[in-house]
Coordinates of N, CA and C in Angstrom, one line a residue:
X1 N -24.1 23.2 -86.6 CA -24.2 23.1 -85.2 C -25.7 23.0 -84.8
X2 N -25.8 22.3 -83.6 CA -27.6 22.3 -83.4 C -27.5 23.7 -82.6
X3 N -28.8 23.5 -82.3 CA -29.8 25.2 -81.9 C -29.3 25.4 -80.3
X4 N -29.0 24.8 -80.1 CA -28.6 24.3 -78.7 C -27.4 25.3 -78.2
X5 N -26.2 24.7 -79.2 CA -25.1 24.7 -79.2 C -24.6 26.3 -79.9
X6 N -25.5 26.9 -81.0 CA -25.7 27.4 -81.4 C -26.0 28.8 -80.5
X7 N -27.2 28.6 -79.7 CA -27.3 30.0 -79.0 C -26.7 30.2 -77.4
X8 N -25.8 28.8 -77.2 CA -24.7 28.8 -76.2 C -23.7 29.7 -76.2
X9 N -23.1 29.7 -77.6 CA -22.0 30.7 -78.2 C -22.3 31.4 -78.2
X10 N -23.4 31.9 -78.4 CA -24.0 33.4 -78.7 C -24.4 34.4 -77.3
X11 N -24.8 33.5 -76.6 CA -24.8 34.0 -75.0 C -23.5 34.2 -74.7
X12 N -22.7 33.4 -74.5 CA -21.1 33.4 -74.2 C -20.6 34.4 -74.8
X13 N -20.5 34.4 -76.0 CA -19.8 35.7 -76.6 C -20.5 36.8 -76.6
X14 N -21.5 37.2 -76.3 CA -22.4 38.4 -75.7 C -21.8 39.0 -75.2
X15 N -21.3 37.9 -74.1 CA -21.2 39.1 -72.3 C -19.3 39.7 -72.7
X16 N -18.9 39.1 -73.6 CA -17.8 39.2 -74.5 C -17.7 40.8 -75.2
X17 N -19.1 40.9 -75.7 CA -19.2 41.6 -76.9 C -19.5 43.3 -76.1
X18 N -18.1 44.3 -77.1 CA -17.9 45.3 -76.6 C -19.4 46.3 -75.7
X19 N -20.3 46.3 -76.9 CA -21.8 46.4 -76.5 C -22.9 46.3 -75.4
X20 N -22.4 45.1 -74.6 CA -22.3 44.5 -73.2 C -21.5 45.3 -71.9
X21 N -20.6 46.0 -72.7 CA -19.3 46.6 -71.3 C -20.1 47.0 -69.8
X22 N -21.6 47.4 -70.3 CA -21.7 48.2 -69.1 C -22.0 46.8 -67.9
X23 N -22.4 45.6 -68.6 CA -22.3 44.2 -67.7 C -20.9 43.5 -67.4
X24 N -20.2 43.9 -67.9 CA -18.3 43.7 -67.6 C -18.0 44.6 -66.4
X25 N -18.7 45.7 -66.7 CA -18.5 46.7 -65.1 C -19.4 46.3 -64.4
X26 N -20.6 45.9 -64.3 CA -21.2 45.4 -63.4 C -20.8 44.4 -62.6
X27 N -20.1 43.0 -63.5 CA -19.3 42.4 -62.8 C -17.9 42.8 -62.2
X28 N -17.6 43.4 -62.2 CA -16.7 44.0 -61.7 C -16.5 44.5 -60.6
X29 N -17.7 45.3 -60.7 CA -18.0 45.8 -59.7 C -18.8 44.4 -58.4
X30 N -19.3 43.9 -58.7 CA -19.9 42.9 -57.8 C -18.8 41.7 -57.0
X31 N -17.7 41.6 -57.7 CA -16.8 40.5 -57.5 C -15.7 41.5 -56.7
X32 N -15.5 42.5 -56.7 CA -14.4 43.4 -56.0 C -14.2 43.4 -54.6
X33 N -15.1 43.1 -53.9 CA -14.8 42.8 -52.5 C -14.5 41.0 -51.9
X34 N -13.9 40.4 -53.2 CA -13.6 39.3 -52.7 C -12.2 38.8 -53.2
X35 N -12.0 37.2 -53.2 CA -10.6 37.2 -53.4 C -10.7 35.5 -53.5
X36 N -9.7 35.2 -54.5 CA -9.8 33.9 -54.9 C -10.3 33.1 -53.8
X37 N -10.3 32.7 -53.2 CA -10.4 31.6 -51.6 C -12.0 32.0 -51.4
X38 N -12.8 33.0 -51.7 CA -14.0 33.3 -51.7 C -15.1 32.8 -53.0
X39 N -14.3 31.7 -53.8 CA -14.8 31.6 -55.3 C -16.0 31.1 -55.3
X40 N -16.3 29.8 -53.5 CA -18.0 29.4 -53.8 C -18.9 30.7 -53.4
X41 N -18.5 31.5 -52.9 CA -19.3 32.5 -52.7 C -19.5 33.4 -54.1
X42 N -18.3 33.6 -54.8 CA -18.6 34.0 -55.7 C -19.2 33.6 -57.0
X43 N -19.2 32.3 -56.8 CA -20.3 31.6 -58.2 C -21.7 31.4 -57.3
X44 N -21.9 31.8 -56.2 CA -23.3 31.4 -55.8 C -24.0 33.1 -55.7
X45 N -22.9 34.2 -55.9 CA -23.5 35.5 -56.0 C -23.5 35.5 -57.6
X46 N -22.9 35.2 -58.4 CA -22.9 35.3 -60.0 C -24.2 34.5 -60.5
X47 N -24.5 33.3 -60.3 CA -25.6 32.6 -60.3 C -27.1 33.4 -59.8
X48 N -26.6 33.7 -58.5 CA -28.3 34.5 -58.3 C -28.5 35.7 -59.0
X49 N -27.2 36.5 -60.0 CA -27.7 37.5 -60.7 C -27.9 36.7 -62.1
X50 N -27.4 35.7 -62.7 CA -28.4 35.2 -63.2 C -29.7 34.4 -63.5
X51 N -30.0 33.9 -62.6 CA -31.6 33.8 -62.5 C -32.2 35.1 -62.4
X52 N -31.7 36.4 -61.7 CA -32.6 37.3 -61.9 C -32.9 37.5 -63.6
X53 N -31.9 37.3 -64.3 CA -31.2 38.2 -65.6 C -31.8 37.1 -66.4
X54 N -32.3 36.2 -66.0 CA -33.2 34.7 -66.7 C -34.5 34.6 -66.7
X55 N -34.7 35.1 -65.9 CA -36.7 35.4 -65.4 C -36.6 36.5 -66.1
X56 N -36.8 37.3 -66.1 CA -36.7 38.8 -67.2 C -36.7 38.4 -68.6
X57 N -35.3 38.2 -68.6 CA -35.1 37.7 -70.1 C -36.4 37.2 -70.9
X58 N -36.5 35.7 -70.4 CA -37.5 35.1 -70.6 C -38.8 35.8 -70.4
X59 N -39.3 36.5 -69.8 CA -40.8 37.2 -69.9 C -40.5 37.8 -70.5
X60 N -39.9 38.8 -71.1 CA -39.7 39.8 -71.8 C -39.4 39.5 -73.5
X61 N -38.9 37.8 -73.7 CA -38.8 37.6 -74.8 C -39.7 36.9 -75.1
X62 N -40.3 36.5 -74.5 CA -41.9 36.0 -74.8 C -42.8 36.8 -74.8
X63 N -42.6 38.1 -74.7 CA -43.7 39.2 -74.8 C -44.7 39.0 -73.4
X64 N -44.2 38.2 -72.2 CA -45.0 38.5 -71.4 C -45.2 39.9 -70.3
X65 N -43.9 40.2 -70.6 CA -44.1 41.6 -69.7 C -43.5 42.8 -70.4
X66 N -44.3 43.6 -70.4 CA -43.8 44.9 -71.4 C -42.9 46.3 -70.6
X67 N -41.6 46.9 -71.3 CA -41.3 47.6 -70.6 C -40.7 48.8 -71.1
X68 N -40.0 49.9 -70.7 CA -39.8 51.1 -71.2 C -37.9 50.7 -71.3
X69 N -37.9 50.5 -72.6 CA -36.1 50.8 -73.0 C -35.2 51.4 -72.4
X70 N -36.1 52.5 -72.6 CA -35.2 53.9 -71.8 C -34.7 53.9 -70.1
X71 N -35.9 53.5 -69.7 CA -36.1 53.5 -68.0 C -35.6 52.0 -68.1
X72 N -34.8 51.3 -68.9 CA -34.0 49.8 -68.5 C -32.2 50.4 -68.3
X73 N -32.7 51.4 -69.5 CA -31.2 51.4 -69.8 C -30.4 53.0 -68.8
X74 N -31.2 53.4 -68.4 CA -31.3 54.3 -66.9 C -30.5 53.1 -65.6
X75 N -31.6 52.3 -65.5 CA -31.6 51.7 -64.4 C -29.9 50.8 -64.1
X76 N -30.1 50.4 -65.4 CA -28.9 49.3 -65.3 C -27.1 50.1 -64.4
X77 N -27.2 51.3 -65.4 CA -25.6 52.0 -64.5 C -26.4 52.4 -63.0
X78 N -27.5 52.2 -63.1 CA -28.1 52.8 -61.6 C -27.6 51.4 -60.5
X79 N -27.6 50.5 -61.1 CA -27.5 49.0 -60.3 C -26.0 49.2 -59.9
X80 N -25.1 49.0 -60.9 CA -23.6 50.0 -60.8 C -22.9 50.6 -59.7
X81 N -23.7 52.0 -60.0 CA -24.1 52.9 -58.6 C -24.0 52.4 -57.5
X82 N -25.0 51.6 -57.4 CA -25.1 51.1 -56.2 C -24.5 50.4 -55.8
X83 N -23.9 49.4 -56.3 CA -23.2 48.3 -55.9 C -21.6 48.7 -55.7
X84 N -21.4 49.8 -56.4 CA -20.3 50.7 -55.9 C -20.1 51.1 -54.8
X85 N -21.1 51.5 -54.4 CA -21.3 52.9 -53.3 C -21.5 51.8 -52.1
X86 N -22.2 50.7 -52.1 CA -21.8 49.3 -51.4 C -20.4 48.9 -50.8
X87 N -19.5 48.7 -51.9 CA -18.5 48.3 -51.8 C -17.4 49.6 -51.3
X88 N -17.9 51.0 -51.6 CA -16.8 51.8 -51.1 C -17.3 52.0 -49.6
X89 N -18.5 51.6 -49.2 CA -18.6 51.8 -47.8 C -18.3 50.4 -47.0
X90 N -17.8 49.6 -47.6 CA -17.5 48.4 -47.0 C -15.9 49.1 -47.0
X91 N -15.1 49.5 -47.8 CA -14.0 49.5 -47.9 C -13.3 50.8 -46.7
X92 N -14.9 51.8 -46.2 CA -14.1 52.6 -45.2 C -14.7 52.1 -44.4
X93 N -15.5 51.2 -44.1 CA -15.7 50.7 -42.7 C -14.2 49.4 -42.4
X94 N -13.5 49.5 -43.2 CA -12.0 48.8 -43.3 C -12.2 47.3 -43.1
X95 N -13.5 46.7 -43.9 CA -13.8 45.7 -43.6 C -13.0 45.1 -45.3
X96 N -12.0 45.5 -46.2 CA -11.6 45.7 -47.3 C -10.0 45.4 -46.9
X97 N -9.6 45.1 -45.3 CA -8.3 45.3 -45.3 C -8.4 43.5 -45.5
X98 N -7.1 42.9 -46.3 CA -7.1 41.3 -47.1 C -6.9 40.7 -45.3
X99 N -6.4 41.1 -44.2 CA -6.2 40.2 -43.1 C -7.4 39.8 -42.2
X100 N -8.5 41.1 -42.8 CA -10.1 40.6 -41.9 C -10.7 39.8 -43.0
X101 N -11.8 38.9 -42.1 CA -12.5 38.1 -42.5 C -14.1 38.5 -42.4
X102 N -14.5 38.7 -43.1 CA -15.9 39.2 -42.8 C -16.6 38.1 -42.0
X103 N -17.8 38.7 -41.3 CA -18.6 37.5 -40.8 C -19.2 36.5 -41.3
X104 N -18.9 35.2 -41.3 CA -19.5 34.1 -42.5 C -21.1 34.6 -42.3
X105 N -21.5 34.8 -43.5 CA -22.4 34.3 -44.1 C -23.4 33.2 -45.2
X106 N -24.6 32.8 -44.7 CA -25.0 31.5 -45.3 C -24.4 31.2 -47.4
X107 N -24.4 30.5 -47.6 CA -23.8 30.6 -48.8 C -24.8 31.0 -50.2
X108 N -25.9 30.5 -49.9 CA -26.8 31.1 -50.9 C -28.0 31.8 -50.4
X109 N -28.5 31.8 -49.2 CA -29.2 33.0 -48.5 C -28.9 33.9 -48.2
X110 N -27.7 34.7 -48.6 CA -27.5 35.9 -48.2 C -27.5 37.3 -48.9
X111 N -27.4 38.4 -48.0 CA -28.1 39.6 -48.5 C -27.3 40.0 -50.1
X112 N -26.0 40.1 -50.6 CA -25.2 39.9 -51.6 C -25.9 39.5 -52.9
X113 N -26.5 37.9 -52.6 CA -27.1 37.0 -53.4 C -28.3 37.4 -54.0
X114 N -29.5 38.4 -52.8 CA -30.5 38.9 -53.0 C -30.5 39.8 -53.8
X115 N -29.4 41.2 -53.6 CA -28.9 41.8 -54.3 C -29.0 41.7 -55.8
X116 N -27.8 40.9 -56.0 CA -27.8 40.3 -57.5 C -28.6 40.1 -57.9
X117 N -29.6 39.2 -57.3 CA -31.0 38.6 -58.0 C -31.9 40.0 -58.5
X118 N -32.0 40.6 -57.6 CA -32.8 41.9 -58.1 C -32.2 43.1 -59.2
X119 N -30.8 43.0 -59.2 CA -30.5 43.6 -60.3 C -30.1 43.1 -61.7
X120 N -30.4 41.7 -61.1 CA -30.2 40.4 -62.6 C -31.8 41.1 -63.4
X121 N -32.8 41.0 -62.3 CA -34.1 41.4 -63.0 C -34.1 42.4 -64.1
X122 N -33.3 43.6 -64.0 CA -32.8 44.6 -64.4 C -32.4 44.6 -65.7
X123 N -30.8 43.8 -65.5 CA -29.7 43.4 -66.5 C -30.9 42.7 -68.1
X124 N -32.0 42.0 -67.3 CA -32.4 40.9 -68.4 C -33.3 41.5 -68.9
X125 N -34.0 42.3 -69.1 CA -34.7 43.4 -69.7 C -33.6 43.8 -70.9
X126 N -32.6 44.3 -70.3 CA -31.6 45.2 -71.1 C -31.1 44.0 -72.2
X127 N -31.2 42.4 -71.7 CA -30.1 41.7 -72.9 C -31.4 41.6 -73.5
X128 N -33.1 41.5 -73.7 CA -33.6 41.2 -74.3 C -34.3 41.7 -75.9
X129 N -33.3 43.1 -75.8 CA -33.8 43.3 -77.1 C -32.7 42.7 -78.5
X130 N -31.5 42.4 -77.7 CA -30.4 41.5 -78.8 C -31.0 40.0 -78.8
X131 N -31.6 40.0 -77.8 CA -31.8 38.0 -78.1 C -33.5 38.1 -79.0
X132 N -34.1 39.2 -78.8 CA -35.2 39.1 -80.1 C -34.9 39.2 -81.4
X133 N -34.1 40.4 -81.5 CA -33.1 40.6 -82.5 C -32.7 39.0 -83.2
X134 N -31.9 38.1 -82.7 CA -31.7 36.8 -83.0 C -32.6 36.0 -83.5
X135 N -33.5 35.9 -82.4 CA -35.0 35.0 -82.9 C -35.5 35.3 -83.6
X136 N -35.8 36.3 -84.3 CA -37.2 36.7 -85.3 C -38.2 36.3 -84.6
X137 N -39.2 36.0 -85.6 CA -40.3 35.8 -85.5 C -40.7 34.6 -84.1
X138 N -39.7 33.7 -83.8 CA -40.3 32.4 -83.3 C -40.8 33.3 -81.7
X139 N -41.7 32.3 -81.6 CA -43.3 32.9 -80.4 C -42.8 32.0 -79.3
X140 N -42.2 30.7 -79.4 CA -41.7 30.3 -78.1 C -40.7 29.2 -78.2
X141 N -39.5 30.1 -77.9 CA -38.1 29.7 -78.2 C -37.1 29.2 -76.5
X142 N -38.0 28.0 -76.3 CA -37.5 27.8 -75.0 C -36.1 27.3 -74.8
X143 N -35.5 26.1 -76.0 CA -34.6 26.1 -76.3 C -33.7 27.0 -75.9
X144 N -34.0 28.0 -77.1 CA -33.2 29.0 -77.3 C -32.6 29.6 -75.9
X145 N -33.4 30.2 -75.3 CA -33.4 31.0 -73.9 C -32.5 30.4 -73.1
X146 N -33.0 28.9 -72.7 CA -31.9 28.1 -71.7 C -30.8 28.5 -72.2
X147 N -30.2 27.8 -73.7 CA -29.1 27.8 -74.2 C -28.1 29.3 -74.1
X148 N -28.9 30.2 -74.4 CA -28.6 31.5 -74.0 C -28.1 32.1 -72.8
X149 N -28.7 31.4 -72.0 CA -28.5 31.9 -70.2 C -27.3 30.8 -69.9
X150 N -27.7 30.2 -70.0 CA -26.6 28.9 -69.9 C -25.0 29.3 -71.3
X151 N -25.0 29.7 -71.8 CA -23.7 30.8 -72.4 C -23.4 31.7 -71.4
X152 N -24.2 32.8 -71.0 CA -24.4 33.8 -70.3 C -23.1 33.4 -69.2
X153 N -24.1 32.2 -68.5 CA -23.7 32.0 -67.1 C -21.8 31.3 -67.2
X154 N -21.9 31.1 -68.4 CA -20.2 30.4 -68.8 C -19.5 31.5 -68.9
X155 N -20.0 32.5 -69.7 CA -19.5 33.9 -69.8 C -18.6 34.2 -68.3
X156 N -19.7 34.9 -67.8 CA -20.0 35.1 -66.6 C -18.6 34.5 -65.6
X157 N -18.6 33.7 -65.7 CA -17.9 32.7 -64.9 C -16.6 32.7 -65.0
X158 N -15.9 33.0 -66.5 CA -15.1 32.8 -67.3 C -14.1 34.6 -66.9
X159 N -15.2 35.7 -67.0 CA -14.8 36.5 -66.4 C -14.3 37.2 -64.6
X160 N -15.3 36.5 -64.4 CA -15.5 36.6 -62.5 C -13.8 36.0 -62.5
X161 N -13.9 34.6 -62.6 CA -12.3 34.0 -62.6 C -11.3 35.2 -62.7
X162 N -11.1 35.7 -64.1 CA -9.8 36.0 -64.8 C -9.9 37.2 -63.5
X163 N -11.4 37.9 -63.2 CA -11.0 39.2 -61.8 C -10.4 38.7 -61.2
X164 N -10.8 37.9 -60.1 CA -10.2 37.5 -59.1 C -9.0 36.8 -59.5
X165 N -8.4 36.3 -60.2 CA -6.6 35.8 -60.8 C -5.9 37.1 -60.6
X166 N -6.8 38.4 -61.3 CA -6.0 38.9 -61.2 C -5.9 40.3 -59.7
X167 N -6.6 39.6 -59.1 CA -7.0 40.3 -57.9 C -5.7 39.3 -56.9
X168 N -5.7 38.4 -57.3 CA -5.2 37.3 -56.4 C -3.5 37.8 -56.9
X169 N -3.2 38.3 -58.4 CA -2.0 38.4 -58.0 C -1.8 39.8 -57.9
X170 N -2.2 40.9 -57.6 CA -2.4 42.1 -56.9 C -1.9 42.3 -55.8
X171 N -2.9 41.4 -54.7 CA -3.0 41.3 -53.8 C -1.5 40.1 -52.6
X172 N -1.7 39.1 -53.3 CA -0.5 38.0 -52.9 C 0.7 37.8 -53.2
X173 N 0.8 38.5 -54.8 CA 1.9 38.5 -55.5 C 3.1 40.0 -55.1
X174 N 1.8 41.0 -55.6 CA 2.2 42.1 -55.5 C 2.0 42.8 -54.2
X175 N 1.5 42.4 -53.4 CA 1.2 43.2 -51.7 C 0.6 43.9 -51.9
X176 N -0.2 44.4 -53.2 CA -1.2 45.6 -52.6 C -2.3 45.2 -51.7
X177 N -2.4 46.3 -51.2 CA -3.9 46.1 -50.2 C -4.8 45.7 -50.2
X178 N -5.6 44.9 -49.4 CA -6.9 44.3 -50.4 C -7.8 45.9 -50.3
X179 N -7.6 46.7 -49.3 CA -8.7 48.2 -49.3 C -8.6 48.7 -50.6
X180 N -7.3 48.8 -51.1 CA -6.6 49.8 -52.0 C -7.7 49.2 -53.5
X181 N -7.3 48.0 -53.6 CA -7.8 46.9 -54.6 C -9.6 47.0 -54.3
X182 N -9.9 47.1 -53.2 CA -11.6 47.4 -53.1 C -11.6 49.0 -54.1
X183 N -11.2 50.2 -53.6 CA -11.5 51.1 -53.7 C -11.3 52.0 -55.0
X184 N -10.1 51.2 -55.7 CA -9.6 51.2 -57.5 C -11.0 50.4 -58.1
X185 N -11.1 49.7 -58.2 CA -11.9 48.9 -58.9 C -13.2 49.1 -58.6
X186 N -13.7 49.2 -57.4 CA -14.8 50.4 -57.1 C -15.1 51.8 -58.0
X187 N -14.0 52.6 -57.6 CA -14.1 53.8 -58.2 C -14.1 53.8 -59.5
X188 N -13.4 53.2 -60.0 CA -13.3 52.9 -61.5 C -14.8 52.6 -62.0
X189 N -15.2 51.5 -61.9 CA -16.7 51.0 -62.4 C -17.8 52.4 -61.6
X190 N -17.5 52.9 -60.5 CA -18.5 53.8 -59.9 C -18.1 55.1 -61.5
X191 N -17.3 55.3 -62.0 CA -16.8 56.5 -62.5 C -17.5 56.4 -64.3
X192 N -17.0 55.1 -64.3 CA -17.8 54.5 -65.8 C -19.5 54.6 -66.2
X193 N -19.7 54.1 -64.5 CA -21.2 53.8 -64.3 C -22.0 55.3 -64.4
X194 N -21.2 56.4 -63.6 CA -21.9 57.5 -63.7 C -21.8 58.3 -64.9
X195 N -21.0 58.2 -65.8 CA -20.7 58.8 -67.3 C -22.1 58.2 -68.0
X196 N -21.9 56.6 -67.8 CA -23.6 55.9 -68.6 C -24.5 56.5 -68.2
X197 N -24.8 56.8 -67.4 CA -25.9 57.2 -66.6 C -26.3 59.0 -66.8
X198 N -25.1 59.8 -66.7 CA -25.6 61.0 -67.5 C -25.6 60.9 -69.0
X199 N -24.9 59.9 -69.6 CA -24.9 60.0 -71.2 C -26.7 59.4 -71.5
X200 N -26.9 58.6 -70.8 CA -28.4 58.3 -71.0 C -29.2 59.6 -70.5
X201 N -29.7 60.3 -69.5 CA -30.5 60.9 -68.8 C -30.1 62.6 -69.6
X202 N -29.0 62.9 -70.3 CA -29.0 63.8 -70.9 C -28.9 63.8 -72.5
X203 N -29.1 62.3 -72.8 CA -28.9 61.9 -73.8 C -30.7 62.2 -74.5

């Protein structure tokens, strides 16, 4: 396989790889307040967390910016956290019930998108010690990186879908609530996130 194609897979099956979970709850948690019929909003909020999660990456695997492991791997269930505690206050301001519509917002200027992008910054710190791991030695693997992020973002995508499929038959199939469905899947990733988060800080 070329080098290309090579660290496509390897991005892809990353966000796959059990090791990654706490970015499986992240997405999870970010995609929870929507619902199939919301999907360009939702690949334009998955996108801006990865360009955060792509700028990082890339300075960090290039040795351009230096950073503390520990205080990455703090932060990341901290992003979590928050995006939880986001979504459960969206869900008792009962803007979570499936018959309201929230206020349209622009499709890729908006606050959601910003969001993401800032805690992509985060995320890409944390993937960059497996993608040096990979590289060895090479000093500037630009290749590599796109091909990487570009897995990432298929990943990424690949998962967002199968939530919302199965948000969508939750919700349409089965009549649960869209609140009920905010507040499970909220609490759930809020419950995971906070276990990471003291297993690190007491760790």
């Amino acid at each position: 396989m070329s080098v290309f194609t090579t660290y496509l897979q390897l991005g892809f099956h990353h966000i796959f790889n059990l090791r990654a979970y706490d970015h499986l709850v992240f997405l999870l948690a970010l995609c929870a307040p929507y619902v199939l019929q919301d999907w360009r909003r939702v690949v334009a909020l998955v996108t801006s967390f990865t360009v955060g999660h792509s700028i990082t990456l890339a300075l960090a695997t290039l040795n351009v910016v230096q950073y503390s492991p520990t205080l990455i791997e703090v932060l990341i269930p901290v992003t979590i956290v928050l995006t939880c505690v986001l979504n459960l206050a969206r869900a008792g301001s009962g803007a979570g019930r499936i018959a309201d519509r929230p206020t349209p917002q622009p499709l890729v200027l908006a606050l959601p998108n910003l969001l993401a992008l800032v805690f992509g910054l985060i995320h890409g710190l944390g993937f960059s010690n497996y993608l040096r791991e990979l590289l060895g030695r090479q000093s500037r693997p630009v290749l590599e990186l796109l091909s990487f992020n570009l897995g990432v973002e298929l990943g990424q995508l690949v998962i967002v879908l199968l939530i919302l499929l199965l948000g969508f038959v939750l919700l349409r199939v089965l009549r649960v609530h869209r609140r009920d469905w905010l507040l499970v899947t909220s609490g759930a990733a809020l419950g995971i996130a906070l276990v990471l988060l003291l297993g690190q800080l007491l760790g």
